[in-house]
Amino acid sequence: MIGDPIAHSLSPRIHNAGFAAAGLDWAYVAFRVPAGRGAEAVAAMRTLGIAGMSVTMPHKEAVAAACDRLTPIAAALGAVNCIALEGDEVVGDNTDGGGCCWALDQAGANLDGAPVVVLGAGGAARSVVAALGARGAEVTVVARRPDAARRAAALSPSGRVGTPAAVRGAAVVINATPVGMAQHPGMPCDPQRLHSGQLVMDLIYHPERTPWLDAAATRGALTLNGVGMLLGQALAQFERWTGVGAPVDAMAAALDQHLGWLPG
Ligand code: NAP
């Protein structure tokens, strides 16, 4: 895995638990690679014959440009979070949005035709909008920069740009902004718009419960934090690299102190 910062990443814990449970003599290691050197890390991976690599901030776009081939979702996003060495070819993929849908599936959401509001239009929002669109959800993007919101909405066949008022009519509301993290205090939308019958998801997993998620639960909504997405995107990466089914229970157990991702 490459990124910066990276020291507190949970991914080594998740993947190494998966390798052990699957009986694979593999190891997953985090490397702090500063901005601007992602392409060099891809070259090193090719030289060393490393089977795969997770890619996180600030390298997702630069590494996409350094790949030999991109999956359709990675090409649409222009960003990769996962690369695999397939023969001599470095293939870039993006499993973030699929991981979010996996977590929503676990919570019992029926995404096909569901009205979903995504708050934010950055990298995570874009991958989530694209994946939700592929699952048939009716996605509305609500973000403070209209141009970014338009570009994100365009990633979904039925995507549109909306205002915070759209939150009230959504079956699923997803916070894809950093608002609620320690460095970004506040709420991504007025919790008065949230109500029972909705599934409210925060992509943030540190802290495990944001004030917004707590407010949503108080108002009767089913709530979900970002740990399920973290796990879901890791499962897809594991399967792409190893070609075997991911041992979900073992990988989830590696996150047992973060089990707030379960619906609550
Ligand atoms: P990003 O690319 O920087 O995008 C952040 C988005 O939030 C942008 O649309 C930004 O708007 C908006 N935003 C930031 N501050 C805001 C504020 N005060 N009010 C309204 N909007 C604001 O970040 P990202 O990579 O998409 O990450 C977003 C969140 O998702 C982070 O909390 C990250 O930890 C989380 N995440 C979770 C997972 C997971 O597996 N659970 C995976 C990836 C990301 P501007 O463009 O106008 O600044």
mmCIF file of C-alpha atoms and ligand atoms in Angstrom:
data_model
loop_
_atom_site.group_PDB
_atom_site.id
_atom_site.type_symbol
_atom_site.label_atom_id
_atom_site.label_comp_id
_atom_site.label_asym_id
_atom_site.label_seq_id
_atom_site.Cartn_x
_atom_site.Cartn_y
_atom_site.Cartn_z
ATOM 1 C CA MET A 1 0.000 0.000 0.000
ATOM 2 C CA ILE A 2 1.224 3.478 -0.798
ATOM 3 C CA GLY A 3 0.020 6.803 0.539
ATOM 4 C CA ASP A 4 0.952 9.729 2.744
ATOM 5 C CA PRO A 5 0.012 9.811 5.582
ATOM 6 C CA ILE A 6 -0.297 6.066 6.029
ATOM 7 C CA ALA A 7 0.896 5.083 9.508
ATOM 8 C CA HIS A 8 -2.600 4.647 10.938
ATOM 9 C CA SER A 9 -4.082 2.715 8.007
ATOM 10 C CA LEU A 10 -6.227 -0.268 8.957
ATOM 11 C CA SER A 11 -5.634 -1.982 5.596
ATOM 12 C CA PRO A 12 -2.538 -4.046 6.595
ATOM 13 C CA ARG A 13 -4.539 -5.481 9.476
ATOM 14 C CA ILE A 14 -7.502 -6.385 7.230
ATOM 15 C CA HIS A 15 -5.479 -7.943 4.391
ATOM 16 C CA ASN A 16 -2.980 -9.843 6.528
ATOM 17 C CA ALA A 17 -5.887 -11.393 8.452
ATOM 18 C CA GLY A 18 -7.372 -12.391 5.089
ATOM 19 C CA PHE A 19 -4.145 -13.959 3.817
ATOM 20 C CA ALA A 20 -3.736 -15.948 7.042
ATOM 21 C CA ALA A 21 -7.335 -17.203 6.956
ATOM 22 C CA ALA A 22 -7.025 -18.187 3.273
ATOM 23 C CA GLY A 23 -3.763 -20.047 3.961
ATOM 24 C CA LEU A 24 -1.792 -17.764 1.624
ATOM 25 C CA ASP A 25 1.867 -17.053 2.330
ATOM 26 C CA TRP A 26 1.421 -13.405 1.358
ATOM 27 C CA ALA A 27 2.171 -10.167 3.225
ATOM 28 C CA TYR A 28 0.633 -6.684 2.977
ATOM 29 C CA VAL A 29 2.869 -3.774 3.925
ATOM 30 C CA ALA A 30 2.236 -0.013 4.079
ATOM 31 C CA PHE A 31 4.840 2.279 2.497
ATOM 32 C CA ARG A 32 4.785 6.036 3.068
ATOM 33 C CA VAL A 33 5.372 7.460 -0.391
ATOM 34 C CA PRO A 34 5.354 11.256 -0.661
ATOM 35 C CA ALA A 35 3.272 13.171 -3.200
ATOM 36 C CA GLY A 36 4.737 13.148 -6.699
ATOM 37 C CA ARG A 37 6.400 9.723 -6.391
ATOM 38 C CA GLY A 38 3.438 7.409 -7.019
ATOM 39 C CA ALA A 39 4.549 6.537 -10.565
ATOM 40 C CA GLU A 40 7.966 5.492 -9.235
ATOM 41 C CA ALA A 41 6.224 3.143 -6.811
ATOM 42 C CA VAL A 42 4.346 1.562 -9.733
ATOM 43 C CA ALA A 43 7.637 1.039 -11.585
ATOM 44 C CA ALA A 44 9.151 -0.522 -8.459
ATOM 45 C CA MET A 45 6.162 -2.824 -8.097
ATOM 46 C CA ARG A 46 6.653 -4.036 -11.667
ATOM 47 C CA THR A 47 10.398 -4.583 -11.141
ATOM 48 C CA LEU A 48 9.940 -6.432 -7.872
ATOM 49 C CA GLY A 49 7.040 -8.560 -9.134
ATOM 50 C CA ILE A 50 4.726 -7.417 -6.344
ATOM 51 C CA ALA A 51 1.261 -8.871 -7.076
ATOM 52 C CA GLY A 52 -0.808 -5.857 -6.130
ATOM 53 C CA MET A 53 -0.926 -2.534 -4.380
ATOM 54 C CA SER A 54 -3.554 -0.412 -2.673
ATOM 55 C CA VAL A 55 -3.283 3.260 -3.504
ATOM 56 C CA THR A 56 -4.496 6.057 -1.274
ATOM 57 C CA MET A 57 -4.128 9.827 -1.014
ATOM 58 C CA PRO A 58 -2.370 11.660 -2.587
ATOM 59 C CA HIS A 59 -1.598 9.147 -5.386
ATOM 60 C CA LYS A 60 -4.945 7.998 -6.805
ATOM 61 C CA GLU A 61 -4.839 10.152 -9.950
ATOM 62 C CA ALA A 62 -1.078 10.001 -10.629
ATOM 63 C CA VAL A 63 -1.041 6.225 -10.335
ATOM 64 C CA ALA A 64 -4.010 5.955 -12.708
ATOM 65 C CA ALA A 65 -1.898 7.755 -15.304
ATOM 66 C CA ALA A 66 1.002 5.319 -14.696
ATOM 67 C CA CYS A 67 -1.055 2.137 -15.290
ATOM 68 C CA ASP A 68 -0.935 0.173 -18.553
ATOM 69 C CA ARG A 69 -4.678 -0.422 -18.462
ATOM 70 C CA LEU A 70 -7.634 0.783 -16.381
ATOM 71 C CA THR A 71 -10.904 -0.975 -15.608
ATOM 72 C CA PRO A 72 -13.951 0.923 -16.943
ATOM 73 C CA ILE A 73 -14.785 2.328 -13.491
ATOM 74 C CA ALA A 74 -11.189 3.491 -12.878
ATOM 75 C CA ALA A 75 -11.086 5.057 -16.352
ATOM 76 C CA ALA A 76 -14.379 6.888 -15.738
ATOM 77 C CA LEU A 77 -13.102 8.208 -12.410
ATOM 78 C CA GLY A 78 -9.518 8.890 -13.501
ATOM 79 C CA ALA A 79 -8.490 7.524 -10.125
ATOM 80 C CA VAL A 80 -7.377 4.120 -8.844
ATOM 81 C CA ASN A 81 -7.300 2.728 -5.317
ATOM 82 C CA CYS A 82 -5.967 -0.676 -6.338
ATOM 83 C CA ILE A 83 -3.507 -1.974 -8.911
ATOM 84 C CA ALA A 84 -2.652 -5.518 -9.899
ATOM 85 C CA LEU A 85 0.243 -6.961 -11.869
ATOM 86 C CA GLU A 86 -1.323 -9.203 -14.511
ATOM 87 C CA GLY A 87 1.518 -10.764 -16.502
ATOM 88 C CA ASP A 88 3.604 -7.747 -17.465
ATOM 89 C CA GLU A 89 0.642 -5.408 -17.341
ATOM 90 C CA VAL A 90 -0.173 -3.036 -14.468
ATOM 91 C CA VAL A 91 -3.980 -2.834 -14.240
ATOM 92 C CA GLY A 92 -5.665 -0.047 -12.268
ATOM 93 C CA ASP A 93 -9.051 -0.487 -10.629
ATOM 94 C CA ASN A 94 -11.240 1.448 -8.219
ATOM 95 C CA THR A 95 -13.089 -0.550 -5.558
ATOM 96 C CA ASP A 96 -14.193 2.326 -3.297
ATOM 97 C CA GLY A 97 -17.706 2.791 -4.684
ATOM 98 C CA GLY A 98 -18.307 -0.954 -4.925
ATOM 99 C CA GLY A 99 -17.220 -1.213 -1.290
ATOM 100 C CA CYS A 100 -19.818 1.373 -0.320
ATOM 101 C CA CYS A 101 -22.532 -0.575 -2.165
ATOM 102 C CA TRP A 102 -21.378 -3.777 -0.458
ATOM 103 C CA ALA A 103 -21.829 -2.121 2.953
ATOM 104 C CA LEU A 104 -25.273 -0.818 1.963
ATOM 105 C CA ASP A 105 -26.220 -4.325 0.780
ATOM 106 C CA GLN A 106 -25.151 -5.753 4.143
ATOM 107 C CA ALA A 107 -27.465 -3.233 5.810
ATOM 108 C CA GLY A 108 -30.375 -4.473 3.681
ATOM 109 C CA ALA A 109 -30.654 -1.496 1.321
ATOM 110 C CA ASN A 110 -32.414 -2.093 -1.977
ATOM 111 C CA LEU A 111 -30.479 0.205 -4.292
ATOM 112 C CA ASP A 112 -32.238 -0.447 -7.597
ATOM 113 C CA GLY A 113 -34.404 2.618 -8.260
ATOM 114 C CA ALA A 114 -33.760 4.008 -4.766
ATOM 115 C CA PRO A 115 -33.482 7.780 -4.366
ATOM 116 C CA VAL A 116 -30.005 8.361 -2.905
ATOM 117 C CA VAL A 117 -28.441 11.690 -1.917
ATOM 118 C CA VAL A 118 -24.650 11.936 -1.861
ATOM 119 C CA LEU A 119 -23.254 14.898 0.080
ATOM 120 C CA GLY A 120 -19.933 16.067 -1.423
ATOM 121 C CA ALA A 121 -18.337 15.740 -4.843
ATOM 122 C CA GLY A 122 -14.719 14.770 -4.125
ATOM 123 C CA GLY A 123 -12.885 11.530 -4.869
ATOM 124 C CA ALA A 124 -14.908 9.293 -2.550
ATOM 125 C CA ALA A 125 -18.211 10.862 -3.621
ATOM 126 C CA ARG A 126 -17.371 10.337 -7.297
ATOM 127 C CA SER A 127 -16.614 6.633 -6.836
ATOM 128 C CA VAL A 128 -19.781 6.174 -4.781
ATOM 129 C CA VAL A 129 -21.957 8.019 -7.325
ATOM 130 C CA ALA A 130 -20.591 5.884 -10.185
ATOM 131 C CA ALA A 131 -21.119 2.619 -8.301
ATOM 132 C CA LEU A 132 -24.617 3.575 -7.141
ATOM 133 C CA GLY A 133 -25.527 4.540 -10.699
ATOM 134 C CA ALA A 134 -24.335 1.156 -11.954
ATOM 135 C CA ARG A 135 -26.661 -0.441 -9.396
ATOM 136 C CA GLY A 136 -29.667 1.510 -10.712
ATOM 137 C CA ALA A 137 -29.979 4.052 -7.894
ATOM 138 C CA GLU A 138 -31.425 7.517 -8.613
ATOM 139 C CA VAL A 139 -28.522 9.638 -7.407
ATOM 140 C CA THR A 140 -28.661 13.303 -6.419
ATOM 141 C CA VAL A 141 -25.373 15.047 -5.642
ATOM 142 C CA VAL A 142 -25.453 17.919 -3.141
ATOM 143 C CA ALA A 143 -22.168 19.833 -2.928
ATOM 144 C CA ARG A 144 -21.001 23.375 -2.335
ATOM 145 C CA ARG A 145 -19.283 23.742 -5.722
ATOM 146 C CA PRO A 146 -21.843 23.428 -8.536
ATOM 147 C CA ASP A 147 -19.252 22.539 -11.200
ATOM 148 C CA ALA A 148 -17.839 19.699 -9.082
ATOM 149 C CA ALA A 149 -21.380 18.513 -8.304
ATOM 150 C CA ARG A 150 -22.225 18.444 -12.032
ATOM 151 C CA ARG A 151 -19.090 16.442 -12.876
ATOM 152 C CA ALA A 152 -19.847 13.927 -10.109
ATOM 153 C CA ALA A 153 -23.521 13.575 -11.085
ATOM 154 C CA ALA A 154 -22.483 12.876 -14.689
ATOM 155 C CA LEU A 155 -20.858 9.624 -13.512
ATOM 156 C CA SER A 156 -24.294 8.095 -12.912
ATOM 157 C CA PRO A 157 -26.824 7.523 -15.734
ATOM 158 C CA SER A 158 -29.633 9.112 -13.717
ATOM 159 C CA GLY A 159 -27.392 11.475 -11.734
ATOM 160 C CA ARG A 160 -28.529 15.012 -11.041
ATOM 161 C CA VAL A 161 -27.458 17.969 -8.931
ATOM 162 C CA GLY A 162 -29.685 18.944 -6.029
ATOM 163 C CA THR A 163 -30.003 21.186 -3.002
ATOM 164 C CA PRO A 164 -29.996 20.104 0.665
ATOM 165 C CA ALA A 165 -33.813 19.989 0.458
ATOM 166 C CA ALA A 166 -33.418 16.726 -1.525
ATOM 167 C CA VAL A 167 -32.228 14.976 1.643
ATOM 168 C CA ARG A 168 -35.739 14.714 3.068
ATOM 169 C CA GLY A 169 -37.012 12.653 0.131
ATOM 170 C CA ALA A 170 -34.057 10.254 -0.034
ATOM 171 C CA ALA A 171 -34.170 6.603 1.007
ATOM 172 C CA VAL A 172 -30.389 6.632 1.500
ATOM 173 C CA VAL A 173 -28.266 9.647 2.488
ATOM 174 C CA ILE A 174 -24.478 9.382 2.300
ATOM 175 C CA ASN A 175 -21.971 11.858 3.728
ATOM 176 C CA ALA A 176 -18.938 11.846 1.442
ATOM 177 C CA THR A 177 -17.416 15.035 2.869
ATOM 178 C CA PRO A 178 -14.864 15.082 5.710
ATOM 179 C CA VAL A 179 -17.264 17.166 7.833
ATOM 180 C CA GLY A 180 -17.520 15.400 11.181
ATOM 181 C CA MET A 181 -13.842 14.487 11.463
ATOM 182 C CA ALA A 182 -11.853 16.211 14.223
ATOM 183 C CA GLN A 183 -10.227 18.594 11.721
ATOM 184 C CA HIS A 184 -13.600 19.364 10.088
ATOM 185 C CA PRO A 185 -16.126 19.871 12.884
ATOM 186 C CA GLY A 186 -19.799 20.371 12.092
ATOM 187 C CA MET A 187 -22.539 18.544 10.211
ATOM 188 C CA PRO A 188 -22.658 17.897 6.456
ATOM 189 C CA CYS A 189 -26.389 18.738 6.362
ATOM 190 C CA ASP A 190 -29.070 19.845 8.787
ATOM 191 C CA PRO A 191 -30.063 16.670 10.683
ATOM 192 C CA GLN A 192 -33.637 18.012 10.896
ATOM 193 C CA ARG A 193 -33.986 16.772 7.319
ATOM 194 C CA LEU A 194 -33.296 13.161 8.426
ATOM 195 C CA HIS A 195 -36.034 10.812 9.595
ATOM 196 C CA SER A 196 -36.985 7.206 10.319
ATOM 197 C CA GLY A 197 -37.209 4.944 7.308
ATOM 198 C CA GLN A 198 -33.966 6.348 5.912
ATOM 199 C CA LEU A 199 -30.571 4.665 5.814
ATOM 200 C CA VAL A 200 -27.978 7.287 6.728
ATOM 201 C CA MET A 201 -24.338 6.484 6.012
ATOM 202 C CA ASP A 202 -21.219 8.420 6.893
ATOM 203 C CA LEU A 203 -18.106 7.432 4.935
ATOM 204 C CA ILE A 204 -16.069 8.661 7.899
ATOM 205 C CA TYR A 205 -14.859 5.910 10.218
ATOM 206 C CA HIS A 206 -12.601 7.988 12.453
ATOM 207 C CA PRO A 207 -14.333 8.913 14.671
ATOM 208 C CA GLU A 208 -16.465 5.816 14.601
ATOM 209 C CA ARG A 209 -19.625 7.830 15.288
ATOM 210 C CA THR A 210 -19.880 11.380 13.985
ATOM 211 C CA PRO A 211 -22.275 13.877 15.595
ATOM 212 C CA TRP A 212 -24.297 13.758 12.353
ATOM 213 C CA LEU A 213 -24.673 9.977 12.525
ATOM 214 C CA ASP A 214 -25.715 10.238 16.172
ATOM 215 C CA ALA A 215 -28.264 12.919 15.265
ATOM 216 C CA ALA A 216 -29.609 10.678 12.480
ATOM 217 C CA ALA A 217 -30.005 7.768 14.902
ATOM 218 C CA THR A 218 -31.795 10.041 17.382
ATOM 219 C CA ARG A 219 -34.238 10.914 14.619
ATOM 220 C CA GLY A 220 -34.949 7.235 13.995
ATOM 221 C CA ALA A 221 -32.825 6.580 10.903
ATOM 222 C CA LEU A 222 -30.808 3.396 10.429
ATOM 223 C CA THR A 223 -27.146 4.459 10.561
ATOM 224 C CA LEU A 224 -23.919 3.117 9.160
ATOM 225 C CA ASN A 225 -20.363 4.418 9.448
ATOM 226 C CA GLY A 226 -17.524 4.110 6.932
ATOM 227 C CA VAL A 227 -15.944 0.907 8.256
ATOM 228 C CA GLY A 228 -18.214 -1.253 6.095
ATOM 229 C CA MET A 229 -17.037 0.566 2.961
ATOM 230 C CA LEU A 230 -13.436 0.172 4.085
ATOM 231 C CA LEU A 231 -14.006 -3.558 4.446
ATOM 232 C CA GLY A 232 -15.995 -3.876 1.214
ATOM 233 C CA GLN A 233 -13.328 -2.178 -0.912
ATOM 234 C CA ALA A 234 -10.676 -4.393 0.713
ATOM 235 C CA LEU A 235 -12.610 -7.586 -0.070
ATOM 236 C CA ALA A 236 -12.716 -6.660 -3.754
ATOM 237 C CA GLN A 237 -8.986 -5.889 -3.786
ATOM 238 C CA PHE A 238 -8.166 -9.175 -2.067
ATOM 239 C CA GLU A 239 -10.121 -11.121 -4.689
ATOM 240 C CA ARG A 240 -8.558 -9.244 -7.598
ATOM 241 C CA TRP A 241 -5.032 -9.972 -6.365
ATOM 242 C CA THR A 242 -5.381 -13.542 -5.128
ATOM 243 C CA GLY A 243 -8.141 -14.918 -7.370
ATOM 244 C CA VAL A 244 -9.770 -16.577 -4.379
ATOM 245 C CA GLY A 245 -12.902 -15.657 -2.446
ATOM 246 C CA ALA A 246 -12.158 -13.224 0.386
ATOM 247 C CA PRO A 247 -12.553 -14.692 3.884
ATOM 248 C CA VAL A 248 -15.078 -12.062 4.929
ATOM 249 C CA ASP A 249 -15.443 -13.100 8.555
ATOM 250 C CA ALA A 250 -11.699 -13.112 9.220
ATOM 251 C CA MET A 251 -11.210 -9.760 7.505
ATOM 252 C CA ALA A 252 -14.177 -8.261 9.379
ATOM 253 C CA ALA A 253 -12.869 -9.677 12.656
ATOM 254 C CA ALA A 254 -9.647 -7.753 12.085
ATOM 255 C CA LEU A 255 -11.805 -4.663 12.505
ATOM 256 C CA ASP A 256 -13.697 -5.939 15.517
ATOM 257 C CA GLN A 257 -13.044 -2.824 17.548
ATOM 258 C CA HIS A 258 -14.615 -0.775 14.756
ATOM 259 C CA LEU A 259 -17.819 -2.740 14.352
ATOM 260 C CA GLY A 260 -19.922 0.416 14.395
ATOM 261 C CA TRP A 261 -20.316 -0.222 10.659
ATOM 262 C CA LEU A 262 -23.015 -2.734 11.477
ATOM 263 C CA PRO A 263 -26.485 -1.241 11.083
ATOM 264 C CA GLY A 264 -27.579 0.377 14.323
HETATM 265 P P1 NAP B 1 -11.992 15.026 -1.103
HETATM 266 O O1 NAP B 1 -11.620 14.481 -2.441
HETATM 267 O O2 NAP B 1 -11.129 16.090 -0.499
HETATM 268 O O3 NAP B 1 -13.510 15.571 -1.234
HETATM 269 C C1 NAP B 1 -14.155 16.166 -0.137
HETATM 270 C C2 NAP B 1 -15.515 16.714 -0.564
HETATM 271 O O4 NAP B 1 -16.126 17.284 0.596
HETATM 272 C C3 NAP B 1 -15.442 17.835 -1.601
HETATM 273 O O5 NAP B 1 -16.620 17.831 -2.363
HETATM 274 C C4 NAP B 1 -15.394 19.070 -0.707
HETATM 275 O O6 NAP B 1 -15.838 20.246 -1.333
HETATM 276 C C5 NAP B 1 -16.384 18.677 0.362
HETATM 277 N N1 NAP B 1 -16.194 19.438 1.592
HETATM 278 C C6 NAP B 1 -15.065 19.545 2.314
HETATM 279 N N2 NAP B 1 -15.281 20.328 3.379
HETATM 280 C C7 NAP B 1 -16.580 20.728 3.312
HETATM 281 C C8 NAP B 1 -17.385 21.580 4.119
HETATM 282 N N3 NAP B 1 -16.908 22.160 5.219
HETATM 283 N N4 NAP B 1 -18.674 21.760 3.746
HETATM 284 C C9 NAP B 1 -19.167 21.181 2.628
HETATM 285 N N5 NAP B 1 -18.429 20.373 1.819
HETATM 286 C C10 NAP B 1 -17.158 20.164 2.169
HETATM 287 O O7 NAP B 1 -12.048 13.861 -0.013
HETATM 288 P P2 NAP B 1 -12.448 12.335 -0.257
HETATM 289 O O8 NAP B 1 -11.223 11.545 -0.531
HETATM 290 O O9 NAP B 1 -13.557 12.302 -1.229
HETATM 291 O O10 NAP B 1 -12.940 11.900 1.202
HETATM 292 C C11 NAP B 1 -14.180 12.358 1.726
HETATM 293 C C12 NAP B 1 -14.489 11.609 3.019
HETATM 294 O O11 NAP B 1 -14.694 10.225 2.728
HETATM 295 C C13 NAP B 1 -13.358 11.661 4.045
HETATM 296 O O12 NAP B 1 -13.931 11.802 5.321
HETATM 297 C C14 NAP B 1 -12.709 10.308 3.927
HETATM 298 O O13 NAP B 1 -12.113 9.897 5.145
HETATM 299 C C15 NAP B 1 -13.905 9.430 3.586
HETATM 300 N N6 NAP B 1 -13.528 8.201 2.873
HETATM 301 C C16 NAP B 1 -13.906 6.999 3.422
HETATM 302 C C17 NAP B 1 -13.599 5.829 2.789
HETATM 303 C C18 NAP B 1 -14.011 4.524 3.402
HETATM 304 O O14 NAP B 1 -13.534 3.459 2.966
HETATM 305 N N7 NAP B 1 -14.900 4.526 4.367
HETATM 306 C C19 NAP B 1 -12.907 5.844 1.558
HETATM 307 C C20 NAP B 1 -12.554 7.087 1.001
HETATM 308 C C21 NAP B 1 -12.879 8.272 1.678
HETATM 309 P P3 NAP B 1 -14.770 21.257 -2.054
HETATM 310 O O15 NAP B 1 -14.278 20.514 -3.267
HETATM 311 O O16 NAP B 1 -15.564 22.441 -2.349
HETATM 312 O O17 NAP B 1 -13.660 21.477 -1.056
#
